[in-house]
Short mmCIF file of C-alpha atoms and ligand atoms in Angstrom, two decimals:
data_model
loop_
_atom_site.label_atom_id
_atom_site.label_comp_id
_atom_site.label_asym_id
_atom_site.label_seq_id
_atom_site.Cartn_x
_atom_site.Cartn_y
_atom_site.Cartn_z
CA MET F 1253 74.36 110.57 85.66
CA PRO F 1254 75.16 113.96 84.19
CA ARG F 1255 75.98 114.04 80.50
CA LEU F 1256 79.44 115.14 79.53
CA LEU F 1257 79.73 118.60 78.11
CA GLN F 1258 82.03 117.47 75.34
CA PRO F 1259 80.33 115.09 72.94
CA ALA F 1260 82.40 111.97 72.36
CA ARG F 1261 82.34 110.01 69.13
CA THR F 1262 80.73 106.96 70.65
CA THR F 1263 77.38 106.80 68.91
CA GLY F 1264 76.91 103.52 67.14
CA PHE F 1265 79.21 101.43 69.32
CA ALA F 1266 77.67 98.46 71.07
CA MET F 1267 79.30 98.79 74.44
CA ALA F 1268 79.00 99.07 78.15
CA LEU F 1269 81.82 99.56 80.60
CA ARG F 1270 81.40 101.14 83.99
CA PHE F 1271 84.62 101.97 85.76
CA ALA F 1272 86.05 104.14 88.52
CA HIS F 1273 89.10 106.32 87.83
CA CYS F 1274 91.53 107.53 90.47
CA SER F 1275 95.17 108.56 90.42
CA ASP F 1276 98.22 109.55 92.43
CA ILE F 1277 97.32 107.51 95.49
CA HIS F 1278 100.96 107.55 96.75
CA LEU F 1279 100.50 104.67 99.17
CA LEU F 1280 103.24 104.78 101.75
CA ASN F 1281 105.22 101.92 103.21
CA LEU F 1282 108.78 102.37 104.40
CA ASP F 1283 109.10 98.99 106.15
CA GLY F 1284 112.62 97.68 105.96
CA VAL F 1285 113.98 100.79 104.26
CA ARG F 1286 117.66 101.45 105.03
CA PRO F 1287 119.15 104.98 105.24
CA TRP F 1288 121.63 104.30 102.39
CA GLN F 1289 118.70 104.08 100.01
CA PHE F 1290 118.18 107.82 100.48
CA LEU F 1291 121.62 108.92 99.40
CA ASN F 1292 120.63 109.78 95.84
CA LYS F 1293 117.62 111.71 94.56
CA ARG F 1294 115.53 109.98 97.16
CA ILE F 1295 116.80 112.32 99.81
CA THR F 1296 114.84 115.12 98.16
CA GLY F 1297 111.77 112.94 97.89
CA ALA F 1298 112.17 111.66 101.42
CA VAL F 1299 112.31 115.17 102.84
CA ASN F 1300 109.32 116.16 100.73
CA LEU F 1301 107.55 113.06 101.91
CA ALA F 1302 108.28 113.73 105.55
CA LEU F 1303 107.29 117.37 105.39
CA LYS F 1304 104.27 117.30 103.17
CA ARG F 1305 102.94 114.00 102.02
CA ARG F 1306 102.44 112.42 105.40
CA ARG F 1307 100.13 115.27 106.36
CA ALA F 1308 98.57 115.78 102.94
CA HIS F 1309 97.53 112.20 102.07
CA ASN F 1310 95.86 109.33 103.84
CA ASP F 1311 95.83 105.75 102.57
CA ALA F 1312 92.40 105.26 104.16
CA LEU F 1313 90.89 107.33 101.34
CA PHE F 1314 92.00 104.71 98.84
CA ASP F 1315 90.24 102.05 100.92
CA ARG F 1316 87.11 104.20 100.74
CA ILE F 1317 87.40 104.51 96.95
CA VAL F 1318 87.53 100.72 96.74
CA GLU F 1319 84.42 100.49 98.94
CA HIS F 1320 82.59 103.01 96.75
CA ALA F 1321 83.62 101.05 93.67
CA HIS F 1322 82.05 97.92 95.14
CA GLU F 1323 78.94 99.73 96.35
CA GLN F 1324 78.43 101.28 92.94
CA ASN F 1325 78.96 98.09 91.00
CA VAL F 1326 81.75 99.26 88.77
CA ASP F 1327 83.29 96.69 86.45
CA ARG F 1328 86.82 97.93 87.09
CA LEU F 1329 89.04 100.44 88.88
CA VAL F 1330 91.55 102.39 86.76
CA ILE F 1331 94.56 104.02 88.46
CA THR F 1332 96.63 106.40 86.32
CA GLY F 1333 100.01 106.31 88.03
CA ASP F 1334 101.97 107.46 91.08
CA LEU F 1335 100.84 104.56 93.19
CA THR F 1336 104.05 104.88 95.23
CA ASN F 1337 106.23 107.74 96.46
CA LEU F 1338 109.83 106.61 96.01
CA ALA F 1339 109.42 103.45 93.89
CA LEU F 1340 110.86 101.33 96.71
CA ALA F 1341 110.35 97.58 96.62
CA SER F 1342 108.58 97.81 99.99
CA GLU F 1343 106.14 100.33 98.58
CA PHE F 1344 105.37 98.22 95.52
CA ALA F 1345 104.84 95.15 97.70
CA HIS F 1346 102.42 97.19 99.82
CA VAL F 1347 100.58 98.50 96.73
CA ALA F 1348 100.32 95.02 95.20
CA GLU F 1349 98.88 93.73 98.47
CA LYS F 1350 96.32 96.57 98.63
CA LEU F 1351 95.24 96.06 95.02
CA GLU F 1352 94.83 92.34 95.48
CA ALA F 1353 92.85 92.89 98.68
CA ALA F 1354 90.47 95.20 96.76
CA LYS F 1355 88.85 92.13 95.14
CA LEU F 1356 88.08 94.14 92.04
CA PRO F 1357 89.45 94.06 88.49
CA ILE F 1358 92.07 96.82 88.37
CA THR F 1359 94.06 98.50 85.59
CA VAL F 1360 97.18 100.52 86.39
CA ILE F 1361 99.76 102.54 84.51
CA PRO F 1362 102.99 103.97 85.99
CA GLY F 1363 103.64 107.59 86.95
CA ASN F 1364 106.90 109.46 87.53
CA HIS F 1365 107.01 108.48 91.20
CA ASP F 1366 106.84 104.81 90.16
CA ALA F 1367 110.15 105.22 88.32
CA TYR F 1368 111.65 107.51 90.91
CA THR F 1369 115.26 106.43 90.44
CA LYS F 1370 117.18 104.90 87.56
CA GLY F 1371 117.50 101.70 89.60
CA SER F 1372 113.75 101.26 90.04
CA ALA F 1373 113.17 101.88 86.32
CA ARG F 1374 116.06 99.68 85.16
CA HIS F 1375 114.83 96.80 87.28
CA GLY F 1376 111.30 97.20 85.97
CA ARG F 1377 110.04 97.29 89.52
CA PHE F 1378 106.59 98.66 88.60
CA GLU F 1379 106.11 95.97 85.96
CA ASN F 1380 107.44 93.20 88.21
CA TYR F 1381 105.11 93.97 91.08
CA LEU F 1382 102.05 95.25 89.21
CA GLY F 1383 102.29 93.55 85.81
CA LYS F 1384 99.19 91.49 86.58
CA PHE F 1385 97.15 94.71 86.50
CA MET F 1386 98.41 95.49 83.00
CA ASP F 1387 97.39 92.25 81.28
CA GLY F 1388 96.51 92.80 77.67
CA ASP F 1389 97.73 92.90 74.09
CA ARG F 1390 100.95 94.54 73.00
CA LEU F 1391 102.54 95.52 69.70
CA ALA F 1392 105.92 94.00 68.89
CA GLY F 1393 106.06 92.50 72.37
CA GLU F 1394 106.75 95.92 73.92
CA GLN F 1395 105.34 96.66 77.36
CA TYR F 1396 103.62 99.96 76.44
CA PRO F 1397 101.09 100.85 75.25
CA PHE F 1398 99.11 97.82 76.39
CA VAL F 1399 95.52 97.26 75.27
CA GLN F 1400 92.70 95.79 77.33
CA ARG F 1401 89.57 94.99 75.34
CA PHE F 1402 86.11 94.90 76.87
CA ASP F 1403 82.60 94.90 75.47
CA GLY F 1404 82.98 97.56 72.77
CA VAL F 1405 85.59 99.51 74.74
CA ALA F 1406 89.39 99.38 74.88
CA LEU F 1407 91.68 100.80 77.55
CA VAL F 1408 95.06 101.83 76.14
CA GLY F 1409 97.77 102.12 78.80
CA VAL F 1410 100.61 104.52 77.97
CA SER F 1411 103.75 105.02 80.07
CA THR F 1412 105.34 108.43 80.62
CA ALA F 1413 107.41 107.18 83.55
CA VAL F 1414 111.08 108.03 83.20
CA PRO F 1415 113.61 108.79 85.96
CA THR F 1416 114.26 112.53 86.21
CA LEU F 1417 116.71 114.91 87.83
CA PRO F 1418 116.02 115.96 91.44
CA LEU F 1419 113.08 118.37 91.74
CA TYR F 1420 111.86 117.44 88.25
CA ALA F 1421 108.70 115.42 87.63
CA THR F 1422 108.69 115.43 83.86
CA GLY F 1423 107.51 112.55 81.69
CA GLN F 1424 108.07 111.27 78.20
CA VAL F 1425 106.21 108.88 75.92
CA GLY F 1426 109.05 108.56 73.41
CA PRO F 1427 108.92 108.21 69.61
CA ASP F 1428 108.78 104.40 69.56
CA GLN F 1429 105.83 104.22 71.94
CA LEU F 1430 104.07 107.04 70.06
CA ALA F 1431 104.44 105.10 66.80
CA ARG F 1432 102.93 102.01 68.41
CA LEU F 1433 100.15 104.14 69.94
CA ALA F 1434 99.23 105.52 66.49
CA LYS F 1435 98.92 102.01 65.05
CA ILE F 1436 96.95 100.75 68.06
CA LEU F 1437 94.45 103.63 67.82
CA ASP F 1438 93.91 102.89 64.12
CA ASP F 1439 93.48 99.17 64.72
CA LEU F 1440 91.00 99.69 67.56
CA GLU F 1441 88.96 102.09 65.47
CA GLN F 1442 88.82 99.48 62.71
CA GLU F 1443 87.54 97.01 65.28
CA GLY F 1444 84.81 99.50 66.23
CA LEU F 1445 85.99 99.91 69.81
CA ALA F 1446 85.74 103.12 71.84
CA ARG F 1447 89.32 104.05 72.74
CA ILE F 1448 90.13 105.30 76.23
CA VAL F 1449 93.78 106.35 76.55
CA LEU F 1450 95.34 106.25 80.03
CA ILE F 1451 98.40 108.43 80.60
CA HIS F 1452 99.86 109.83 83.82
CA HIS F 1453 100.89 113.36 82.76
CA PRO F 1454 98.51 116.08 81.51
CA VAL F 1455 98.50 116.25 77.72
CA ILE F 1456 97.13 119.77 77.23
CA ASP F 1457 99.64 122.58 77.04
CA GLY F 1458 99.76 124.78 80.15
CA MET F 1459 98.01 122.32 82.49
CA ALA F 1460 101.18 121.02 84.14
CA HIS F 1461 103.54 123.12 86.22
CA ALA F 1462 107.01 123.87 84.87
CA ARG F 1463 109.36 120.91 85.48
CA HIS F 1464 106.24 118.70 85.86
CA ASP F 1465 105.34 118.53 82.21
CA LEU F 1466 105.22 115.94 79.48
CA LEU F 1467 108.28 116.62 77.34
CA ASP F 1468 106.74 115.31 74.12
CA LEU F 1469 103.25 116.68 74.73
CA GLU F 1470 103.10 118.15 71.23
CA ALA F 1471 103.96 114.84 69.56
CA PHE F 1472 101.33 113.07 71.69
CA GLY F 1473 98.77 115.69 70.63
CA GLU F 1474 99.64 115.08 66.99
CA VAL F 1475 98.99 111.36 67.36
CA ILE F 1476 95.56 112.08 68.87
CA ALA F 1477 94.81 114.74 66.22
CA ARG F 1478 95.58 112.27 63.46
CA HIS F 1479 94.38 108.95 64.86
CA GLY F 1480 91.71 109.99 67.40
CA ALA F 1481 90.49 108.61 70.72
CA GLU F 1482 87.17 108.80 72.54
CA LEU F 1483 88.61 109.86 75.92
CA VAL F 1484 91.98 110.58 77.53
CA LEU F 1485 92.36 110.16 81.30
CA HIS F 1486 95.30 111.35 83.39
CA GLY F 1487 96.42 112.44 86.86
CA HIS F 1488 99.78 113.88 88.07
CA GLU F 1489 98.85 117.46 88.96
CA HIS F 1490 96.66 116.58 91.97
CA ARG F 1491 94.04 118.90 90.49
CA GLU F 1492 90.70 118.48 88.73
CA LEU F 1493 91.41 119.33 85.09
CA VAL F 1494 89.03 119.08 82.15
CA GLY F 1495 89.77 120.02 78.57
CA VAL F 1496 89.86 118.78 75.00
CA LEU F 1497 92.41 117.91 72.35
CA PRO F 1498 91.70 118.24 68.64
CA GLY F 1499 90.79 114.93 67.01
CA PRO F 1500 90.43 113.95 63.35
CA GLU F 1501 86.63 114.35 63.40
CA CYS F 1502 85.74 116.04 66.67
CA GLU F 1503 87.34 117.13 69.91
CA VAL F 1504 88.63 114.45 72.26
CA PRO F 1505 87.70 114.95 75.94
CA VAL F 1506 90.69 114.98 78.31
CA HIS F 1507 89.98 114.55 82.02
CA GLY F 1508 92.53 114.85 84.82
CA VAL F 1509 91.55 113.69 88.30
CA SER F 1510 92.98 114.98 91.57
CA SER F 1511 94.89 112.66 93.91
CA GLY F 1512 92.71 109.88 95.27
CA THR F 1513 94.19 110.16 98.77
CA ALA F 1514 94.54 113.95 99.17
CA LEU F 1515 93.06 115.37 102.36
CA SER F 1516 93.02 118.88 100.89
CA GLN F 1517 89.79 120.83 100.93
CA ARG F 1518 91.04 123.49 98.53
CA PRO F 1519 88.61 123.69 95.61
CA GLY F 1520 89.88 121.57 92.74
CA ARG F 1521 92.48 119.85 94.91
CA GLU F 1522 90.25 117.71 97.11
CA GLY F 1523 90.80 113.97 97.09
CA ALA F 1524 88.74 112.65 94.20
CA PHE F 1525 87.67 109.79 92.00
CA ARG F 1526 85.29 109.57 89.08
CA ILE F 1527 82.91 106.97 87.76
CA TYR F 1528 82.54 106.60 84.01
CA GLU F 1529 79.97 104.75 82.06
CA VAL F 1530 80.72 104.12 78.43
CA GLU F 1531 77.63 102.98 76.61
CA PRO F 1532 75.91 103.30 73.26
CA GLY F 1533 75.28 106.98 72.70
CA GLY F 1534 78.00 108.46 74.83
CA LEU F 1535 80.15 108.72 77.87
CA GLU F 1536 78.79 109.65 81.25
CA ARG F 1537 80.74 110.80 84.26
CA GLU F 1538 80.25 111.40 87.97
CA THR F 1539 82.84 113.10 90.18
CA TYR F 1540 83.25 112.32 93.87
CA LEU F 1541 85.22 114.67 96.14
CA TRP F 1542 86.62 114.09 99.63
CA ARG F 1543 84.55 116.04 102.14
CA GLY F 1544 86.32 115.26 105.39
CA GLU F 1545 84.47 112.07 106.31
CA ASP F 1546 83.65 110.52 102.99
CA PHE F 1547 83.64 111.11 99.24
CA LYS F 1548 80.53 113.01 98.17
CA LYS F 1549 79.11 113.34 94.68
CA SER F 1550 79.93 116.70 93.12
CA ASP F 1551 77.60 118.70 90.87
CA ASP F 1552 80.12 119.12 88.04
FE1 FE2 A 528 103.07 112.38 88.95
#
């Protein structure tokens, strides 16, 4: 596997976790959907869906990611949000069925599409249908961030999913969750675990489009600058994005993956997933891009 360009502070940890990362799979299922459900913001999303998403994404690519994950013996599949389009119950039921059928340990966090309307967020639809893929420890009994501990590695699942105005796709972590995140990062460091933070929205200024951004990006960056992490993974922009955030000792790598089900062949926007290996001495990464018939390993 190619070495990462950005050194991560992982030397000295006794660890091994091999996982696949994908995002923004937007699995579609409109079974049983009634027209009245589209009278609010969903009408915008539904039109968008009809015009673009049906042509731009294909659920079969997610099936292929699962097959690759099995073939390549990953320990786990991590999906950083936007598993649905309109946060409908029928979509969540479909997603839950697909994830269970994958026969693979899976970790998920929500994206903005998974809290598409106030109703879906208020009813905790994402958590109700997909809670089993967010098992883990929590501070003060709050849902987010959740922590999943493995052999020397911890996944920290953050939520930025908040309902937004039509045509907005912003996200927010919120001060309470940020305070819990700070404490969690400190505790995990004390335990000697490599900390991998999962968040849907990009966390580096300028990487998200206007009206797509994380509203408290600066506050999130301050938590990382002060408390550190070994890696931050995100999705949301349907683009391959790689950067760093300042950490307390060294830079923290931040990797955004394109949509896992995108049929696009535009450079940087192809359907994609990555495989990470966290082991003593560092993090390693492979990127796989959709090439029309299958995902092929990229040279990045
Ligand atoms: Fe998103």
